[in-house]
Tab-separated table of C-alpha atoms and ligand atoms in Angstrom:
chain	number	residue	atom	x	y	z
C	1	MET	CA	1.294	17.976	-10.274
C	2	PRO	CA	4.580	16.902	-8.740
C	3	TYR	CA	6.843	14.263	-10.122
C	4	LEU	CA	10.477	12.836	-9.001
C	5	GLU	CA	12.036	12.054	-12.016
C	6	ARG	CA	14.310	8.716	-11.793
C	7	PRO	CA	16.931	7.293	-14.071
C	8	HIS	CA	14.279	5.262	-15.986
C	9	HIS	CA	10.611	6.290	-14.677
C	10	ARG	CA	8.923	9.000	-12.702
C	11	LEU	CA	6.800	8.893	-9.680
C	12	HIS	CA	3.953	11.152	-9.436
C	13	TYR	CA	3.213	11.922	-5.746
C	14	ARG	CA	0.930	13.980	-3.812
C	15	VAL	CA	1.767	15.816	-0.432
C	16	ASP	CA	-1.027	17.662	1.815
C	17	ALA	CA	0.715	19.192	4.383
C	18	SER	CA	-0.404	22.570	6.134
C	19	GLY	CA	1.071	23.863	9.324
C	20	HIS	CA	4.346	23.081	11.388
C	21	ASP	CA	5.506	20.812	13.572
C	22	LYS	CA	3.730	17.529	12.113
C	23	ALA	CA	4.983	13.856	11.884
C	24	TRP	CA	5.014	12.297	8.330
C	25	LEU	CA	2.695	9.963	7.163
C	26	VAL	CA	3.662	7.922	3.948
C	27	PHE	CA	1.113	5.697	2.108
C	28	CYS	CA	1.518	3.016	-0.535
C	29	ASN	CA	-0.852	1.620	-2.506
C	30	SER	CA	-1.524	-1.937	-3.429
C	31	LEU	CA	-1.609	-3.729	-6.771
C	32	GLY	CA	-3.920	-2.033	-9.580
C	33	THR	CA	-4.550	1.314	-7.773
C	34	ASP	CA	-3.450	4.339	-7.407
C	35	LEU	CA	-3.151	6.944	-4.570
C	36	ALA	CA	-6.709	7.948	-4.616
C	37	MET	CA	-7.325	4.760	-2.606
C	38	TRP	CA	-6.182	6.474	0.611
C	39	ASP	CA	-8.347	9.902	0.157
C	40	ARG	CA	-10.646	8.767	2.612
C	41	GLN	CA	-7.580	8.465	5.272
C	42	ALA	CA	-5.790	11.792	3.895
C	43	ASP	CA	-9.223	13.553	4.551
C	44	ALA	CA	-9.427	12.582	8.077
C	45	LEU	CA	-5.688	12.684	8.900
C	46	LYS	CA	-4.441	15.739	6.865
C	47	GLU	CA	-4.958	17.852	10.002
C	48	GLN	CA	-2.930	15.699	12.143
C	49	PHE	CA	-0.042	14.606	10.190
C	50	HIS	CA	1.710	15.991	7.055
C	51	ILE	CA	0.646	13.620	4.410
C	52	LEU	CA	2.820	11.832	1.278
C	53	ARG	CA	0.761	9.868	-0.990
C	54	TYR	CA	2.611	8.498	-4.342
C	55	ASP	CA	1.555	6.235	-7.186
C	56	ARG	CA	3.807	2.966	-6.844
C	57	ARG	CA	5.806	2.861	-10.469
C	58	GLY	CA	3.800	1.807	-13.138
C	59	HIS	CA	0.636	2.809	-11.392
C	60	GLY	CA	-1.709	6.028	-11.639
C	61	LEU	CA	0.620	8.703	-12.991
C	62	SER	CA	3.890	7.277	-12.218
C	63	SER	CA	5.443	5.586	-15.234
C	64	SER	CA	7.003	2.437	-15.310
C	65	PRO	CA	10.432	1.139	-15.917
C	66	PRO	CA	10.775	-2.034	-17.731
C	67	PRO	CA	9.761	-5.242	-15.151
C	68	PRO	CA	10.832	-6.852	-13.446
C	69	PHE	CA	10.839	-5.293	-9.904
C	70	SER	CA	12.029	-6.322	-6.780
C	71	MET	CA	10.768	-5.098	-3.142
C	72	ALA	CA	13.867	-3.578	-2.939
C	73	ASP	CA	13.479	-1.140	-6.091
C	74	LEU	CA	10.046	-0.459	-4.328
C	75	GLY	CA	11.416	0.482	-0.813
C	76	ALA	CA	14.206	2.545	-2.729
C	77	ASP	CA	11.503	4.399	-4.539
C	78	VAL	CA	9.874	5.432	-1.312
C	79	LEU	CA	13.707	6.526	0.208
C	80	HIS	CA	14.039	8.686	-3.137
C	81	LEU	CA	10.725	10.731	-2.441
C	82	MET	CA	11.159	11.077	1.461
C	83	ASP	CA	14.928	12.766	0.360
C	84	HIS	CA	13.479	14.492	-2.394
C	85	LEU	CA	10.958	15.892	0.034
C	86	GLY	CA	13.560	16.322	2.923
C	87	ILE	CA	11.455	13.950	4.843
C	88	GLU	CA	13.900	12.358	7.653
C	89	ARG	CA	11.464	10.049	9.344
C	90	ALA	CA	8.265	9.341	8.778
C	91	HIS	CA	4.916	6.865	9.943
C	92	PHE	CA	4.109	4.067	6.903
C	93	CYS	CA	0.773	2.937	5.659
C	94	GLY	CA	1.103	0.487	2.892
C	95	LEU	CA	-1.620	-2.262	1.698
C	96	SER	CA	-0.777	-5.427	0.079
C	97	ILE	CA	2.218	-5.092	-1.631
C	98	GLY	CA	2.365	-1.568	0.138
C	99	GLY	CA	2.308	-3.806	3.039
C	100	LEU	CA	5.649	-5.719	1.626
C	101	VAL	CA	6.948	-2.693	0.722
C	102	GLY	CA	6.824	-1.904	4.516
C	103	GLN	CA	8.044	-4.913	5.795
C	104	TRP	CA	11.203	-4.113	2.981
C	105	LEU	CA	11.459	-0.411	4.956
C	106	ALA	CA	11.381	-1.480	8.326
C	107	LEU	CA	14.054	-4.391	8.087
C	108	ASN	CA	16.439	-1.877	5.412
C	109	ALA	CA	15.699	1.490	6.548
C	110	ALA	CA	14.602	1.161	9.875
C	111	HIS	CA	16.247	4.406	11.126
C	112	ARG	CA	13.655	6.316	8.855
C	113	PHE	CA	10.644	5.031	10.052
C	114	ASP	CA	8.878	5.475	13.392
C	115	LYS	CA	5.541	3.483	13.387
C	116	MET	CA	4.206	1.227	10.605
C	117	VAL	CA	0.640	0.177	9.839
C	118	LEU	CA	0.653	-3.053	7.261
C	119	CYS	CA	-2.590	-3.586	5.737
C	120	ALA	CA	-4.278	-6.649	3.760
C	121	THR	CA	-0.720	-7.986	3.652
C	122	ALA	CA	1.348	-10.878	4.468
C	123	ALA	CA	4.993	-12.079	4.945
C	124	ARG	CA	4.442	-13.709	1.884
C	125	ILE	CA	1.442	-13.238	-0.409
C	126	GLY	CA	0.566	-16.304	-2.779
C	127	THR	CA	3.140	-18.138	-4.241
C	128	THR	CA	5.647	-17.937	-7.168
C	129	GLN	CA	3.851	-20.000	-9.243
C	130	SER	CA	0.313	-18.088	-8.813
C	131	TRP	CA	2.268	-14.951	-9.611
C	132	THR	CA	4.088	-16.281	-12.783
C	133	GLU	CA	1.133	-17.623	-13.817
C	134	ARG	CA	-0.516	-13.874	-13.380
C	135	MET	CA	2.443	-12.097	-15.290
C	136	LYS	CA	1.974	-14.518	-18.264
C	137	ALA	CA	-1.953	-13.968	-18.507
C	138	VAL	CA	-1.740	-9.751	-18.174
C	139	SER	CA	1.241	-9.897	-20.328
C	140	ALA	CA	-0.975	-12.021	-23.143
C	141	LEU	CA	-4.540	-10.568	-22.663
C	142	GLY	CA	-4.001	-7.089	-20.419
C	143	LEU	CA	-5.812	-6.381	-17.376
C	144	THR	CA	-9.292	-6.626	-18.345
C	145	PRO	CA	-9.688	-10.486	-18.170
C	146	LEU	CA	-8.649	-9.944	-14.423
C	147	LEU	CA	-11.402	-7.258	-13.859
C	148	ALA	CA	-14.356	-9.268	-12.242
C	149	GLY	CA	-12.130	-11.488	-10.126
C	150	THR	CA	-10.125	-8.430	-9.150
C	151	VAL	CA	-13.424	-6.577	-7.456
C	152	GLU	CA	-14.568	-9.592	-6.070
C	153	ARG	CA	-11.505	-10.006	-4.211
C	154	TRP	CA	-11.433	-6.318	-3.176
C	155	PHE	CA	-14.719	-5.598	-2.058
C	156	THR	CA	-17.876	-7.692	-0.327
C	157	PRO	CA	-21.114	-8.020	-2.794
C	158	ALA	CA	-22.956	-5.419	-0.064
C	159	PHE	CA	-19.933	-3.209	-0.775
C	160	VAL	CA	-20.490	-3.368	-4.244
C	161	ALA	CA	-24.090	-3.152	-4.307
C	162	GLU	CA	-23.757	0.174	-1.878
C	163	ALA	CA	-21.041	2.254	-3.305
C	164	PRO	CA	-21.140	1.870	-6.626
C	165	ASP	CA	-19.516	5.336	-7.167
C	166	VAL	CA	-16.106	4.049	-5.366
C	167	ILE	CA	-16.350	0.683	-7.046
C	168	GLU	CA	-16.609	2.727	-10.399
C	169	ALA	CA	-13.205	5.217	-9.344
C	170	CYS	CA	-11.482	1.608	-8.485
C	171	VAL	CA	-12.223	-0.042	-11.773
C	172	ALA	CA	-10.680	3.027	-13.537
C	173	ALA	CA	-7.731	2.770	-11.609
C	174	PHE	CA	-7.367	-1.036	-12.452
C	175	GLN	CA	-7.861	-0.334	-15.785
C	176	ALA	CA	-5.447	2.813	-16.101
C	177	THR	CA	-2.695	0.695	-14.576
C	178	SER	CA	0.111	0.101	-17.359
C	179	ILE	CA	1.053	-3.726	-18.026
C	180	ASP	CA	4.665	-3.201	-17.626
C	181	GLY	CA	3.713	-1.536	-13.674
C	182	TYR	CA	1.534	-4.458	-12.872
C	183	VAL	CA	3.763	-7.195	-14.263
C	184	GLY	CA	6.499	-5.873	-12.691
C	185	GLY	CA	4.539	-5.689	-9.233
C	186	CYS	CA	3.617	-9.121	-9.662
C	187	ALA	CA	7.536	-9.967	-10.272
C	188	ALA	CA	7.988	-8.343	-7.095
C	189	LEU	CA	5.524	-10.059	-4.888
C	190	ALA	CA	7.050	-13.534	-6.633
C	191	ASP	CA	10.226	-12.908	-4.778
C	192	ALA	CA	8.991	-11.322	-1.840
C	193	ASP	CA	9.007	-13.646	1.570
C	194	PHE	CA	10.075	-11.674	5.130
C	195	HIS	CA	8.847	-14.936	7.292
C	196	GLU	CA	12.230	-15.243	8.360
C	197	SER	CA	13.352	-11.476	9.034
C	198	LEU	CA	9.615	-10.579	10.736
C	199	SER	CA	11.373	-10.827	14.433
C	200	SER	CA	13.961	-8.656	13.219
C	201	ILE	CA	11.264	-5.294	13.073
C	202	SER	CA	11.766	-3.560	15.925
C	203	CYS	CA	9.135	-0.342	15.508
C	204	PRO	CA	5.532	-0.507	16.377
C	205	LEU	CA	3.554	-2.015	14.144
C	206	LEU	CA	-0.167	-2.112	13.748
C	207	ALA	CA	-1.517	-4.899	11.353
C	208	ILE	CA	-4.920	-4.693	9.870
C	209	SER	CA	-6.846	-7.009	8.327
C	210	GLY	CA	-10.217	-7.475	6.101
C	211	ALA	CA	-12.176	-9.893	8.249
C	212	ASP	CA	-13.668	-11.170	4.967
C	213	ASP	CA	-10.025	-11.086	2.794
C	214	PRO	CA	-9.451	-14.043	0.550
C	215	VAL	CA	-6.199	-12.848	-0.637
C	216	CYS	CA	-4.493	-12.034	2.809
C	217	PRO	CA	-6.994	-13.548	5.681
C	218	PRO	CA	-6.706	-12.161	9.092
C	219	SER	CA	-4.323	-15.234	10.269
C	220	ASP	CA	-1.705	-13.540	7.912
C	221	LEU	CA	-1.875	-9.995	9.871
C	222	GLU	CA	-2.012	-12.009	12.985
C	223	ARG	CA	1.180	-13.771	12.167
C	224	ILE	CA	2.968	-10.838	11.405
C	225	ALA	CA	1.612	-9.049	14.678
C	226	ARG	CA	2.951	-12.146	16.646
C	227	GLY	CA	6.030	-12.237	14.523
C	228	VAL	CA	7.508	-8.622	15.373
C	229	ALA	CA	8.943	-7.558	18.501
C	230	ASN	CA	5.958	-4.823	19.093
C	231	GLY	CA	3.237	-5.651	17.122
C	232	CYS	CA	-0.992	-5.799	17.304
C	233	HIS	CA	-3.325	-6.960	15.045
C	234	LEU	CA	-7.196	-5.553	14.296
C	235	SER	CA	-9.680	-6.974	11.959
C	236	LEU	CA	-12.320	-4.884	10.430
C	237	PRO	CA	-14.901	-5.854	8.281
C	238	GLY	CA	-14.472	-6.012	4.644
C	239	ARG	CA	-12.448	-7.597	1.851
C	240	HIS	CA	-8.779	-6.634	0.677
C	241	ILE	CA	-9.601	-3.039	0.289
C	242	VAL	CA	-10.528	-2.840	4.003
C	243	ASN	CA	-9.122	1.015	4.008
C	244	ILE	CA	-12.138	1.634	1.404
C	245	GLU	CA	-14.690	-0.593	2.977
C	246	SER	CA	-14.473	0.020	6.520
C	247	ALA	CA	-12.882	3.782	5.819
C	248	GLU	CA	-14.170	5.123	9.208
C	249	ARG	CA	-12.857	2.407	11.674
C	250	PHE	CA	-9.393	2.561	9.829
C	251	ASN	CA	-9.046	5.640	10.609
C	252	GLN	CA	-9.960	5.925	14.020
C	253	ALA	CA	-7.250	2.545	13.876
C	254	LEU	CA	-4.639	4.619	12.052
C	255	SER	CA	-5.311	8.114	14.028
C	256	GLY	CA	-5.491	6.169	17.562
C	257	PHE	CA	-2.139	4.256	16.838
C	258	LEU	CA	-0.005	6.888	15.890
C	259	GLY	CA	-0.778	8.728	18.416
C	260	THR	CA	-3.526	11.202	17.470
C	261	GLU	CA	-7.365	10.723	17.798
C	262	THR	CA	-9.142	11.746	15.002
C	263	GLU	CA	-12.574	14.005	15.597
P	301	LIG	O1	-4.964	-9.933	-6.469
P	301	LIG	C1	-4.986	-8.845	-5.797
P	301	LIG	O2	-5.685	-7.595	-6.830
P	301	LIG	C2	-4.619	-8.443	-4.816
P	301	LIG	C3	-3.315	-7.766	-4.727
P	301	LIG	C4	-2.360	-8.616	-4.195
P	301	LIG	C5	-1.051	-8.395	-3.972
P	301	LIG	C6	-1.670	-6.563	-4.070
P	301	LIG	O3	-1.151	-5.539	-3.879
P	301	LIG	O4	-3.442	-6.847	-4.572
């Protein structure tokens, strides 16, 4: 399993790349998930793109430096991985906190990215108070008390009933998340607010919402799409983890927007 060693943490990543002359597509996972959240996208798109996935620090098999983290720290992890792999430019797709990492990258490393897909995210997610409370709770009691509420935010009841294996895998990834990694991510979320800078994002951007997402409702994604220079918004059935619940339509949208149709 490949890792990139950083001074205070290691990043686990996975590349799916065959053939030559394909654009790179980098995926960034959400809070309490790992790179497997993108399995359906990687399977559908790996013939069209070279795909880089990684476990955001403190998640999956990536270790955690001591919290707190900033969005700049999380963005720098992406740039270090791209440098390590000799990837000059890429498309980027991030969900939730991953979408905030995408906004940071679009603002601070625009020359490295062609198109951005930001999913189930916002220019600001939650409030400083809500993230501070969650950090305190997780530091004191761990992640287990958050489990039921998390599944409810992530998936509709119909999908929970219909795909128990998928839910089980997501729950396992959530429970395997390190406390430092989760708390560090919450700290980055508490501080991140890109409302004032959205208009400086110039790359083509697709914002995808889950129609029933209680965390980042469609209006948040619509606001991003309207706020940037070249944005559009698509809403798909599902809650927060919309790329899993509406995988097929999500893949079609991703492929169409990035310029290549899936079969
Ligand atoms: O609260 C959740 O689990 C949803 C979420 C907020 C930020 C993120 O990455 O996931």
